[in-house]
XYZ file of C-alpha atoms in Angstrom:
763
model
C 0.000 0.000 0.000
C 1.266 3.481 -0.849
C 1.259 6.214 1.830
C 3.079 9.474 2.478
C 5.935 7.782 4.317
C 6.468 4.839 1.920
C 9.201 4.671 -0.756
C 8.441 6.015 -4.225
C 8.055 2.515 -5.600
C 5.901 -0.341 -4.297
C 7.660 -3.539 -3.092
C 9.342 -5.562 -5.768
C 7.180 -7.854 -7.814
C 7.468 -9.939 -10.948
C 7.452 -7.546 -13.940
C 4.386 -7.747 -16.171
C 2.122 -9.324 -13.526
C -0.480 -7.910 -11.090
C -3.248 -9.218 -8.874
C -6.249 -7.801 -7.033
C -4.200 -6.784 -4.016
C -1.839 -4.822 -6.267
C -4.867 -3.127 -7.840
C -6.278 -2.066 -4.479
C -2.930 -0.732 -3.268
C -2.543 1.258 -6.470
C -6.083 2.680 -6.162
C -5.369 3.804 -2.620
C -2.212 5.488 -3.839
C -4.213 7.348 -6.517
C -6.857 8.277 -3.911
C -4.156 9.708 -1.660
C -2.960 11.859 -4.540
C -6.429 13.382 -5.091
C -7.675 13.478 -1.517
C -7.082 17.226 -1.239
C -9.592 17.661 -4.061
C -12.293 15.858 -2.055
C -12.211 12.700 -4.170
C -12.635 9.289 -2.547
C -12.592 5.751 -3.907
C -14.183 2.450 -2.893
C -11.174 0.305 -3.820
C -12.758 -2.945 -2.613
C -15.411 -2.938 -5.338
C -14.708 -4.162 -8.836
C -14.607 -1.928 -10.780
C -13.709 0.796 -8.289
C -16.368 3.411 -7.531
C -15.437 7.075 -7.156
C -17.124 9.898 -5.227
C -16.383 13.600 -5.053
C -17.191 16.324 -2.521
C -19.158 19.119 -4.169
C -19.551 22.656 -2.829
C -22.705 24.347 -4.047
C -23.794 27.865 -3.185
C -27.436 28.897 -3.500
C -29.634 31.708 -2.295
C -32.051 30.999 0.513
C -35.536 31.772 -0.935
C -37.152 34.771 0.699
C -33.875 36.156 2.066
C -30.605 37.634 0.826
C -28.564 34.960 2.597
C -26.489 32.426 0.686
C -26.268 28.783 1.581
C -22.940 27.013 1.201
C -23.778 23.320 0.901
C -21.215 20.515 0.928
C -22.128 16.978 -0.058
C -20.668 13.884 -1.647
C -21.736 12.827 -5.111
C -21.211 9.300 -6.357
C -19.522 9.384 -9.761
C -19.461 5.621 -10.112
C -16.882 3.554 -12.051
C -14.374 5.228 -14.359
C -13.706 2.532 -17.021
C -10.918 4.431 -18.793
C -9.081 5.001 -15.514
C -9.557 1.350 -14.584
C -8.135 0.181 -17.912
C -5.133 2.515 -17.726
C -4.480 1.416 -14.156
C -4.262 -2.245 -15.177
C -1.982 -1.272 -18.033
C 0.371 0.494 -15.621
C 0.286 -2.394 -13.183
C 1.249 -4.943 -15.835
C 3.978 -2.759 -17.370
C 7.640 -3.517 -16.898
C 8.150 -0.283 -14.950
C 6.976 -0.514 -11.309
C 3.853 1.482 -10.276
C 4.956 4.291 -7.948
C 4.129 7.812 -6.910
C 4.764 9.412 -10.303
C 2.260 7.060 -11.934
C -0.237 7.618 -9.072
C 0.019 11.419 -9.442
C -0.314 11.282 -13.215
C -3.341 9.006 -12.987
C -4.779 11.226 -10.214
C -4.881 14.206 -12.599
C -6.979 12.180 -15.012
C -9.236 11.093 -12.142
C -9.799 14.751 -11.182
C -10.668 15.686 -14.739
C -13.064 12.738 -15.071
C -14.760 13.427 -11.746
C -15.173 17.198 -12.028
C -16.480 17.014 -15.585
C -18.963 14.283 -14.742
C -22.604 14.990 -15.510
C -23.414 13.577 -12.071
C -22.262 16.841 -10.449
C -24.564 19.044 -12.511
C -27.391 16.597 -11.875
C -26.726 16.721 -8.122
C -26.675 20.527 -8.084
C -29.902 20.474 -10.050
C -31.480 18.287 -7.382
C -30.453 20.777 -4.694
C -31.840 23.712 -6.684
C -35.012 21.731 -7.340
C -35.432 21.079 -3.630
C -34.952 24.763 -2.821
C -37.536 25.714 -5.449
C -39.958 23.141 -4.048
C -39.330 24.438 -0.549
C -40.047 27.995 -1.651
C -43.287 26.927 -3.329
C -44.476 25.023 -0.277
C -43.473 27.867 2.035
C -45.460 30.334 -0.080
C -48.605 28.283 0.587
C -48.165 29.003 4.302
C -48.590 32.734 3.687
C -47.819 35.054 6.565
C -47.241 32.138 8.924
C -43.888 31.435 7.213
C -40.818 33.228 8.632
C -37.962 32.679 6.127
C -35.311 34.557 8.109
C -35.873 32.465 11.214
C -35.887 29.313 9.098
C -32.584 30.293 7.423
C -30.721 29.738 10.707
C -32.256 26.279 11.068
C -31.302 25.438 7.495
C -27.699 26.571 7.986
C -27.390 24.314 11.035
C -28.818 21.381 9.089
C -26.454 22.059 6.168
C -23.455 21.905 8.521
C -24.386 18.251 9.227
C -22.300 18.077 12.375
C -19.071 18.846 10.528
C -19.333 15.716 8.396
C -19.772 15.658 4.648
C -22.897 13.642 3.862
C -23.984 12.028 0.664
C -26.363 14.145 -1.367
C -29.420 12.141 -0.355
C -28.466 12.388 3.308
C -28.153 16.170 3.018
C -31.481 16.486 1.217
C -33.123 14.336 3.869
C -31.709 16.573 6.599
C -32.865 19.717 4.803
C -36.317 18.237 4.203
C -36.654 17.202 7.830
C -35.659 20.702 8.936
C -38.149 22.293 6.577
C -40.907 19.872 7.542
C -40.368 20.647 11.208
C -40.384 24.386 10.600
C -43.330 24.189 8.219
C -45.300 22.084 10.690
C -44.511 24.586 13.428
C -45.403 27.586 11.279
C -48.325 26.137 9.400
C -49.761 23.920 12.083
C -52.216 26.546 13.235
C -53.363 27.214 9.669
C -53.812 23.520 8.863
C -55.453 22.832 12.202
C -57.955 25.626 11.770
C -58.756 24.460 8.247
C -59.295 20.860 9.320
C -61.264 21.852 12.411
C -63.522 24.095 10.356
C -63.983 21.452 7.649
C -64.682 18.654 10.135
C -66.925 20.597 12.479
C -64.816 19.642 15.516
C -64.045 23.304 16.062
C -67.766 23.865 16.682
C -68.409 20.527 18.346
C -71.452 21.658 20.323
C -73.311 22.685 17.169
C -73.546 19.010 16.238
C -76.267 18.483 18.867
C -79.028 20.556 17.333
C -81.899 19.047 19.370
C -80.192 19.671 22.716
C -79.135 23.194 21.686
C -82.749 24.036 20.838
C -83.881 23.187 24.396
C -83.665 25.084 27.659
C -81.806 22.648 29.897
C -80.817 22.613 33.566
C -77.605 20.876 34.607
C -77.458 19.424 38.122
C -74.269 17.914 39.514
C -74.654 15.628 42.546
C -71.182 15.152 44.029
C -69.997 13.252 47.045
C -68.023 10.204 48.140
C -69.200 6.651 47.627
C -72.026 5.513 49.892
C -73.452 9.049 50.185
C -76.829 8.428 48.514
C -76.294 10.722 45.540
C -77.184 8.099 42.929
C -80.289 7.083 44.884
C -81.450 10.718 44.943
C -80.753 11.080 41.223
C -82.769 7.965 40.383
C -85.690 9.324 42.416
C -85.678 12.479 40.281
C -85.430 10.409 37.105
C -88.399 8.218 38.056
C -90.497 11.333 38.715
C -89.836 12.660 35.192
C -92.148 10.196 33.443
C -89.516 9.280 30.822
C -85.791 9.367 30.655
C -82.484 7.562 30.391
C -79.844 6.380 32.825
C -76.276 6.274 31.463
C -73.573 4.221 33.162
C -69.942 3.316 32.434
C -70.465 -0.446 32.789
C -73.068 -3.022 31.854
C -73.299 -3.978 35.535
C -74.253 -0.443 36.486
C -76.694 -0.224 33.579
C -78.329 -3.421 34.840
C -78.527 -1.972 38.352
C -80.067 1.185 36.869
C -82.741 -0.864 35.122
C -83.540 -2.686 38.378
C -83.588 0.582 40.351
C -86.122 2.179 38.005
C -88.327 -0.884 37.878
C -88.292 -1.087 41.686
C -89.768 2.426 41.589
C -92.563 1.233 39.324
C -91.105 2.497 36.035
C -90.655 -0.152 33.293
C -87.160 0.242 31.844
C -85.393 -1.239 28.838
C -81.697 -2.161 28.843
C -79.348 -1.191 25.993
C -75.663 -2.089 25.948
C -73.192 -2.640 23.174
C -73.867 -6.369 22.968
C -77.258 -6.724 24.643
C -80.844 -5.513 24.096
C -83.634 -6.023 26.630
C -86.545 -3.973 25.300
C -89.542 -3.848 27.639
C -92.902 -3.215 25.897
C -94.256 0.225 26.710
C -91.156 1.254 28.669
C -90.524 4.998 28.668
C -87.162 4.631 30.399
C -83.907 3.219 29.055
C -80.851 2.234 31.039
C -77.735 1.956 28.901
C -73.984 2.154 28.828
C -72.675 5.647 28.218
C -71.460 4.948 24.671
C -75.020 3.957 23.700
C -76.480 7.345 24.630
C -79.233 8.413 22.213
C -78.815 12.134 21.500
C -81.579 12.237 18.882
C -84.510 11.314 21.132
C -86.177 13.815 23.487
C -86.271 12.607 27.111
C -88.008 13.831 30.247
C -84.773 13.666 32.246
C -81.366 12.007 32.200
C -79.035 10.678 34.878
C -75.354 10.381 33.937
C -73.483 8.296 36.505
C -69.786 8.323 37.452
C -69.398 11.759 35.888
C -65.786 12.036 37.102
C -64.953 9.708 34.194
C -65.250 12.776 31.955
C -61.589 13.350 32.826
C -60.495 9.942 31.500
C -58.366 10.280 28.316
C -59.724 7.046 26.806
C -63.453 7.146 27.564
C -64.091 10.685 28.790
C -65.439 11.687 25.365
C -68.586 9.605 25.996
C -69.463 11.637 29.108
C -68.806 14.889 27.251
C -71.065 13.736 24.423
C -73.826 12.793 26.864
C -73.711 16.038 28.849
C -73.590 18.149 25.699
C -75.956 16.120 23.540
C -78.762 14.533 25.588
C -82.014 16.324 24.759
C -83.725 16.574 28.152
C -84.804 19.582 30.240
C -82.947 18.196 33.267
C -79.533 16.531 33.223
C -78.474 15.064 36.578
C -74.845 14.028 36.880
C -73.554 11.959 39.802
C -69.984 11.287 40.828
C -67.053 12.564 42.822
C -66.068 16.193 43.247
C -63.131 15.607 40.866
C -65.581 16.280 38.024
C -66.499 19.836 39.078
C -63.811 21.724 37.058
C -64.658 19.779 33.879
C -68.404 20.324 34.207
C -67.976 24.006 35.015
C -65.881 24.464 31.848
C -68.450 22.557 29.779
C -71.455 24.368 31.260
C -69.836 27.725 30.485
C -69.317 26.653 26.863
C -72.937 25.471 26.669
C -74.238 28.649 28.252
C -76.448 26.589 30.562
C -77.194 26.878 34.265
C -75.260 24.523 36.548
C -76.301 23.616 40.097
C -73.830 21.710 42.269
C -75.335 19.667 45.122
C -72.933 18.132 47.638
C -73.651 14.879 49.497
C -71.884 13.515 52.561
C -71.061 9.917 53.312
C -73.672 8.096 55.398
C -71.212 5.867 57.238
C -67.724 7.025 58.271
C -64.636 5.862 56.392
C -61.590 5.386 58.582
C -57.910 4.816 57.888
C -56.331 1.813 59.579
C -52.786 2.805 60.408
C -51.652 -0.745 61.212
C -50.524 -2.668 58.158
C -52.280 -5.954 57.489
C -50.240 -9.147 57.108
C -51.748 -11.632 54.699
C -52.561 -13.853 57.678
C -54.492 -10.917 59.158
C -57.037 -10.802 56.301
C -60.445 -11.595 57.763
C -64.006 -12.255 56.705
C -65.589 -9.303 54.872
C -62.269 -7.924 53.588
C -61.642 -6.956 49.980
C -57.961 -7.247 49.026
C -57.171 -5.040 46.025
C -54.443 -5.809 43.486
C -53.822 -4.321 40.048
C -53.280 -7.247 37.718
C -54.935 -10.549 37.015
C -51.734 -12.385 37.947
C -51.529 -10.694 41.330
C -55.215 -11.377 41.983
C -54.779 -15.091 41.244
C -51.634 -15.222 43.375
C -53.429 -13.664 46.354
C -56.368 -16.005 45.801
C -54.012 -18.988 45.953
C -52.383 -17.732 49.166
C -55.699 -16.961 50.882
C -57.195 -20.308 49.909
C -54.155 -21.977 51.469
C -55.005 -20.181 54.724
C -58.486 -21.665 54.768
C -60.465 -18.731 53.330
C -63.121 -19.034 50.673
C -62.385 -16.457 48.001
C -64.297 -14.629 45.274
C -62.331 -12.789 42.591
C -63.162 -9.855 40.325
C -60.852 -8.510 37.629
C -61.163 -6.771 34.299
C -60.783 -9.856 32.075
C -63.962 -11.385 33.507
C -67.239 -10.796 31.716
C -69.932 -8.720 33.504
C -71.955 -11.897 34.140
C -69.054 -13.608 35.904
C -68.204 -10.482 37.895
C -71.788 -10.325 39.094
C -71.758 -14.028 39.993
C -68.536 -13.602 41.979
C -69.990 -10.538 43.705
C -73.075 -12.592 44.609
C -70.876 -15.330 46.111
C -69.231 -12.722 48.327
C -72.501 -10.945 49.143
C -74.275 -14.177 50.128
C -71.378 -15.442 52.250
C -70.299 -18.308 49.987
C -66.914 -16.545 49.862
C -65.680 -14.778 52.977
C -62.941 -12.731 51.240
C -62.950 -10.813 47.958
C -59.784 -10.364 45.902
C -60.235 -7.836 43.124
C -58.639 -5.242 40.920
C -59.867 -1.662 40.821
C -62.720 -3.060 38.685
C -64.790 -2.949 41.904
C -64.424 0.837 41.956
C -67.584 1.160 39.850
C -70.762 -0.811 39.424
C -70.701 -3.181 42.396
C -72.404 -2.583 45.741
C -70.806 -5.063 48.097
C -70.862 -5.635 51.877
C -67.158 -4.883 52.282
C -66.045 -4.176 55.832
C -62.446 -3.304 55.013
C -60.563 -2.529 51.815
C -56.930 -3.683 51.924
C -54.668 -2.355 49.177
C -51.875 -4.733 48.196
C -50.126 -1.924 46.292
C -50.343 1.842 45.869
C -48.918 1.801 42.347
C -50.268 0.309 39.149
C -49.414 -0.084 35.486
C -52.017 1.891 33.513
C -51.226 0.449 30.075
C -48.483 2.992 29.407
C -46.411 3.304 32.554
C -46.241 2.259 36.172
C -47.434 5.120 38.335
C -48.788 5.952 41.790
C -52.515 5.636 42.304
C -54.062 9.075 42.123
C -56.254 10.389 44.915
C -59.466 9.903 42.980
C -58.684 6.207 42.396
C -57.867 5.605 46.064
C -61.047 7.364 47.183
C -63.144 5.420 44.664
C -61.698 2.045 45.712
C -61.482 2.755 49.441
C -65.002 4.131 49.491
C -66.365 0.644 48.764
C -65.750 -0.219 52.418
C -68.610 0.139 54.920
C -71.964 -0.120 53.106
C -74.635 1.903 54.874
C -77.021 -0.333 56.812
C -74.571 -3.266 56.811
C -71.416 -1.993 58.563
C -71.182 0.831 61.059
C -68.082 2.174 59.357
C -65.627 1.301 56.616
C -61.881 0.911 56.926
C -59.046 1.259 54.440
C -55.670 -0.383 55.051
C -52.623 -1.655 53.177
C -50.844 -4.996 53.203
C -47.466 -5.444 54.819
C -44.725 -3.880 52.719
C -46.853 -0.963 51.518
C -47.010 2.641 52.677
C -50.209 3.998 54.228
C -49.248 7.637 53.538
C -50.709 7.809 49.977
C -54.003 6.452 51.339
C -54.026 8.968 54.186
C -53.354 11.872 51.848
C -56.037 10.765 49.400
C -58.740 10.347 52.049
C -57.993 13.498 54.033
C -57.238 16.066 51.329
C -59.716 17.831 49.030
C -59.725 16.978 45.318
C -56.841 18.497 43.371
C -57.979 20.578 40.375
C -56.794 19.056 37.094
C -53.958 20.770 35.246
C -56.161 20.901 32.143
C -59.931 20.980 32.822
C -60.944 20.759 29.160
C -63.313 17.820 28.569
C -62.337 15.148 26.051
C -64.175 14.640 22.759
C -63.924 12.058 19.977
C -64.641 12.412 16.246
C -68.029 11.077 15.164
C -68.742 9.624 11.730
C -69.698 13.080 10.459
C -66.328 14.438 11.557
C -64.475 11.433 10.103
C -66.106 11.792 6.690
C -65.406 15.533 6.592
C -61.722 15.062 7.473
C -61.431 12.319 4.844
C -62.801 14.681 2.192
C -60.419 17.418 3.257
C -57.416 15.070 3.196
C -58.642 13.377 0.009
C -58.094 9.947 1.511
C -60.140 6.822 2.105
C -57.852 5.562 4.862
C -59.674 5.600 8.190
C -56.402 5.119 10.057
C -54.942 8.234 8.425
C -58.053 10.255 9.225
C -57.978 9.244 12.891
C -54.228 9.741 13.149
C -54.578 13.257 11.760
C -57.413 14.007 14.172
C -55.467 12.641 17.130
C -52.191 14.379 16.351
C -53.272 17.736 14.941
C -56.748 18.787 15.984
C -57.930 20.678 19.063
C -54.400 21.304 20.349
C -55.182 24.946 21.105
C -58.951 24.711 21.509
C -60.246 26.656 24.477
C -63.014 24.251 25.492
C -62.212 20.721 24.299
C -59.289 18.407 23.664
C -58.995 15.289 21.560
C -59.287 11.898 23.231
C -56.576 9.261 22.969
C -57.312 7.611 19.609
C -54.397 5.170 19.516
C -56.477 2.046 20.129
C -59.068 3.093 17.584
C -56.306 3.844 15.063
C -54.918 0.308 15.421
C -58.382 -1.143 14.884
C -58.856 1.186 11.890
C -55.606 -0.042 10.332
C -56.911 -3.603 10.684
C -60.288 -2.913 9.017
C -58.791 -0.660 6.322
C -57.710 -3.865 4.568
C -61.318 -4.630 3.709
C -63.416 -3.364 0.804
C -65.979 -1.655 2.982
C -67.327 1.913 2.919
C -65.692 4.386 5.278
C -68.824 4.572 7.451
C -68.849 0.803 7.983
C -65.137 0.709 8.770
C -65.627 3.520 11.272
C -68.212 1.405 13.094
C -65.938 -1.648 13.003
C -63.074 0.379 14.475
C -65.228 1.001 17.568
C -65.707 -2.730 18.188
C -64.736 -3.503 21.822
C -61.617 -5.576 21.218
C -58.330 -5.501 23.085
C -55.970 -3.958 20.519
C -53.014 -5.139 22.613
C -53.990 -8.703 21.679
C -52.723 -9.396 18.161
C -55.040 -12.404 17.861
C -58.066 -10.172 18.361
C -56.762 -7.662 15.811
C -56.284 -10.461 13.278
C -59.785 -11.732 14.001
C -61.217 -8.248 13.418
C -59.349 -8.072 10.098
C -60.760 -11.448 9.005
C -64.270 -10.385 9.953
C -63.957 -7.100 8.057
C -62.527 -8.753 4.934
C -65.289 -11.372 4.931
C -67.901 -8.683 5.433
C -66.466 -6.746 2.488
C -66.681 -9.862 0.307
C -70.245 -10.567 1.376
C -69.240 -13.745 3.239
C -71.149 -14.247 6.548
C -68.888 -14.571 9.595
C -69.519 -17.580 11.869
C -69.478 -17.111 15.631
C -66.120 -17.942 17.259
C -66.030 -21.608 18.231
C -63.412 -21.632 21.019
C -66.209 -22.413 23.486
C -66.469 -25.920 22.044
C -63.240 -26.814 23.858
C -64.785 -26.272 27.291
C -67.464 -28.910 27.756
C -65.878 -30.315 30.946
C -66.958 -29.164 34.393
C -63.979 -27.117 35.599
C -60.663 -26.180 34.054
C -57.037 -25.459 34.787
C -55.374 -22.079 35.182
C -54.422 -22.129 31.493
C -57.949 -23.061 30.400
C -59.405 -20.328 32.602
C -57.340 -17.671 30.857
C -58.205 -19.062 27.423
C -61.897 -19.108 28.328
C -61.718 -15.451 29.377
C -60.204 -14.523 26.027
C -62.831 -16.593 24.221
C -65.612 -14.674 26.001
C -64.077 -11.427 24.761
C -64.182 -12.707 21.186
C -67.823 -13.708 21.535
C -68.658 -10.343 23.111
C -67.103 -8.577 20.123
C -69.073 -10.799 17.751
C -72.344 -9.984 19.561
C -71.515 -6.265 19.406
C -71.056 -6.507 15.631
C -74.076 -8.765 15.164
C -76.417 -6.114 16.538
C -75.075 -3.630 14.003
C -74.567 -5.910 10.988
C -76.875 -8.925 11.468
C -76.428 -10.176 7.901
C -72.637 -10.217 8.166
C -72.674 -11.754 11.665
C -75.775 -13.982 11.597
C -75.068 -16.422 14.449
C -76.132 -14.238 17.367
C -78.126 -16.981 19.111
C -75.247 -19.439 18.878
C -72.862 -16.709 20.063
C -74.967 -15.988 23.157
C -75.346 -19.705 23.881
C -71.574 -20.219 23.731
C -70.978 -17.124 25.805
C -73.331 -18.362 28.540
C -71.661 -21.766 28.494
C -68.209 -20.206 28.828
C -69.330 -17.904 31.638
C -70.723 -20.904 33.502
C -67.427 -22.766 32.976
C -65.462 -19.771 34.323
C -67.798 -19.419 37.334
C -67.421 -23.104 38.229
C -63.635 -22.941 37.851
C -63.328 -19.851 40.050
C -65.543 -21.436 42.703
C -63.146 -24.387 43.078
C -61.081 -24.549 46.241
C -57.904 -25.097 44.234
C -57.124 -24.177 40.657
C -55.432 -27.004 38.772
C -52.257 -26.082 36.956
C -51.411 -26.913 33.352
C -48.529 -26.400 30.958
C -49.267 -23.301 28.832
C -47.483 -24.852 25.848
C -49.210 -28.213 25.533
C -52.006 -28.167 28.139
C -50.708 -31.138 30.132
C -51.847 -31.027 33.757
C -49.067 -30.412 36.261
C -48.655 -31.652 39.798
C -49.189 -29.067 42.523
C -45.512 -29.245 43.530
C -44.140 -29.136 39.987
C -41.251 -26.680 40.018
C -41.585 -25.131 36.572
C -44.502 -23.513 34.822
C -43.969 -25.740 31.769
C -44.117 -29.545 31.826
C -40.980 -31.686 31.730
C -41.541 -32.591 28.079
C -41.812 -28.979 26.917
C -38.902 -28.046 29.170
C -36.753 -30.721 27.501
C -37.788 -29.526 24.046
C -36.713 -26.009 24.944
C -33.351 -27.311 26.094
C -32.802 -29.099 22.774
C -33.652 -25.899 20.874
C -31.317 -23.795 22.995
C -28.190 -22.366 21.280
C -24.968 -24.202 22.285
C -23.433 -23.202 25.602
C -19.822 -22.227 25.003
C -17.038 -22.959 27.415
C -16.289 -19.267 27.756
C -19.726 -18.816 29.293
C -21.196 -17.021 26.298
C -24.373 -18.735 25.261
C -27.001 -17.803 22.736
C -29.057 -15.679 25.135
C -28.618 -12.013 25.839
C -27.181 -12.822 29.237
C -24.556 -15.097 27.740
C -26.127 -18.206 29.229
C -29.428 -20.043 29.492
C -32.741 -18.326 28.974
C -34.963 -18.275 32.082
C -37.828 -20.730 32.550
C -41.067 -20.101 34.390
C -41.782 -21.440 37.838
C -45.142 -22.612 39.063
C -45.400 -19.696 41.452
C -45.303 -17.205 38.597
C -41.557 -16.684 38.918
C -38.683 -17.371 36.577
C -35.373 -19.056 37.033
C -32.549 -20.321 34.953
C -31.929 -24.011 35.628
C -30.489 -24.184 39.096
C -31.095 -20.485 39.681
C -33.415 -18.531 41.938
C -36.984 -17.630 41.105
C -37.894 -14.159 39.979
C -41.088 -12.568 38.696
C -42.642 -13.659 35.432
C -43.506 -10.825 33.097
C -44.448 -10.349 29.446
C -41.662 -9.797 26.951
C -40.506 -6.203 26.847
C -42.067 -5.257 30.199
C -39.904 -3.844 32.954
C -39.559 -6.079 36.005
C -42.030 -5.126 38.758
C -40.540 -3.015 41.506
C -40.638 -4.150 45.106
C -42.108 -2.145 47.920
C -40.965 -2.109 51.493
C -40.952 -5.531 53.002
C -40.228 -7.202 49.670
C -43.801 -7.447 48.335
C -44.033 -7.370 44.563
C -45.480 -4.207 43.104
C -48.424 -4.648 40.820
C -47.837 -5.540 37.160
C -50.272 -4.200 34.508
C -53.847 -3.654 35.620
C -56.337 -6.272 34.536
């Protein structure tokens, strides 16, 4: 190889011969001779490929400043240079510096006269012209002088000389950022005006034409506010009761009928229409804003502050056509309702209720052995609930469980077991915070942190008050108590129960785009992609709106991307995207895609048949989880069947399978011990089996494991064996200690004082 400190001639070789190594050394010598001109060579390729650094000056559009851009342009192979090089290498005279310099001059001439340079400069000028044209469309919002500084920084590229495409990408990214910042307000206003989201309240013409009175009944749990609201509703002669859960909607129907008012039930997947009924109890998303009612009760109004579902409460408060709207919930809702009432221009009356039985804080921490009859132990994941159930059963308790993965029917059955004394202890997630009136003497929190689907965080005061308030039902217990398990801190509970509600940082209610909004945005964007419409709405709209803000649309966007693959009208896909599936479950997303594609082809979708696997009396822990997922699939099918009966015709079979699965789950949960099974093959495991998988599956994993090297570096990330799951929910490498099982990609649960595991994701 030739370098500055090598002799003039390369090492001796046989005259008239050359090989690939000689060629590469000679190319590097030529490259060294032309390096000061910014020319580089890829000597390893055959033929060699050349590149040159180009300096191009251009005027920044809209200013008098000049841009000095440096970038590399690929010239490609130089066949004449390659041929001459081989001729020199095979000549009798050795190839040295004189030959390298002479050939370098020809390389310079070939590179700097290449048409590739003019083409590259043309691309830069074309980009600048395009940038100027796009900036002009932003009008007065564009500030070229301020942008010039950003562009100069991007052109510097950190002191490195990029390839042309890399430079153009950097310039485009800089412009896009500046254009988005400058033109965001213009685009947002245009889209908001076109969609109607900017004047959201005008979409409820019937309600706006009425003179309405808003009443807000606030107070802690067990204060009688909902009872008072239902009395007012029954006196109205007609009306609707709106609840966040099917369980609460069912309780609302029973409450009205106990007052002598026939009431129909309407939920996403269920219809119970009573002949002649002038009242309807429904879930909040089913609110009918087109019908005129005598009155309306909207329960759990504090949910208006929830980023995922709060839009439904906003829609109900703004859109229900009734002269009296009674809202019940905690005082956390007051700032939101005050902001909304001011935007509506309607009178708001706030009525405060006090708790009928006192709620006390138990300072002493509760060991698991100290759990007694009438207690509700609260965890924040299905796994933690089942672990506590196992431990409490081992201590001789009978246990009922309630968590989010259970269907409403099973939750109600488990609540009945606890209420009637068939189970002396309840273990539940925060799912008991709404919709279940239970004779709980003491609420015991196993953790004061939870994973909310995005991050692990402390329970907020509203959540602690809502959960803790379930203790001490009036007329059953003299008072209610709230405590924590050993290893947890009572201070968050004390602060939550003794301090007034904290005003939210942003009291704007949440709203969600309706079909009318979706279709208008699609026309404005000239797209048929529902996912793009929703993504635009979620990312760009209502950022600076004074009254409302956009709800979290991420789950709906994922569902929209799944149904966009079908040949269905936008309106139908919009309905499908609202189907109650768990978008975190890829199997459910795939199922939704299959259903949508079949519907687009005119092929009827059969009801899911997973229930056919559960004809036996009770199941294992693995079968229980599979049955819960199967119920979710059937629930989604029923939801779609009510809206598209021709595309989903097996409603009766769906409901039959759903009832059978719910009965199977109820029987399994009522068992004193839950049999264990291998999640891979379903083989039943002995109670004392060490691993979560069976011996056969464990052996198969070992045979598939990458070889374990003597230096200790195996195929896994840790350089050794991958961990295997223990029966107790932990993990261990063979011969190692147990840890905590968790889904792939999830951070390990933190431990509180005393070593108790913090709660993994909420059920």
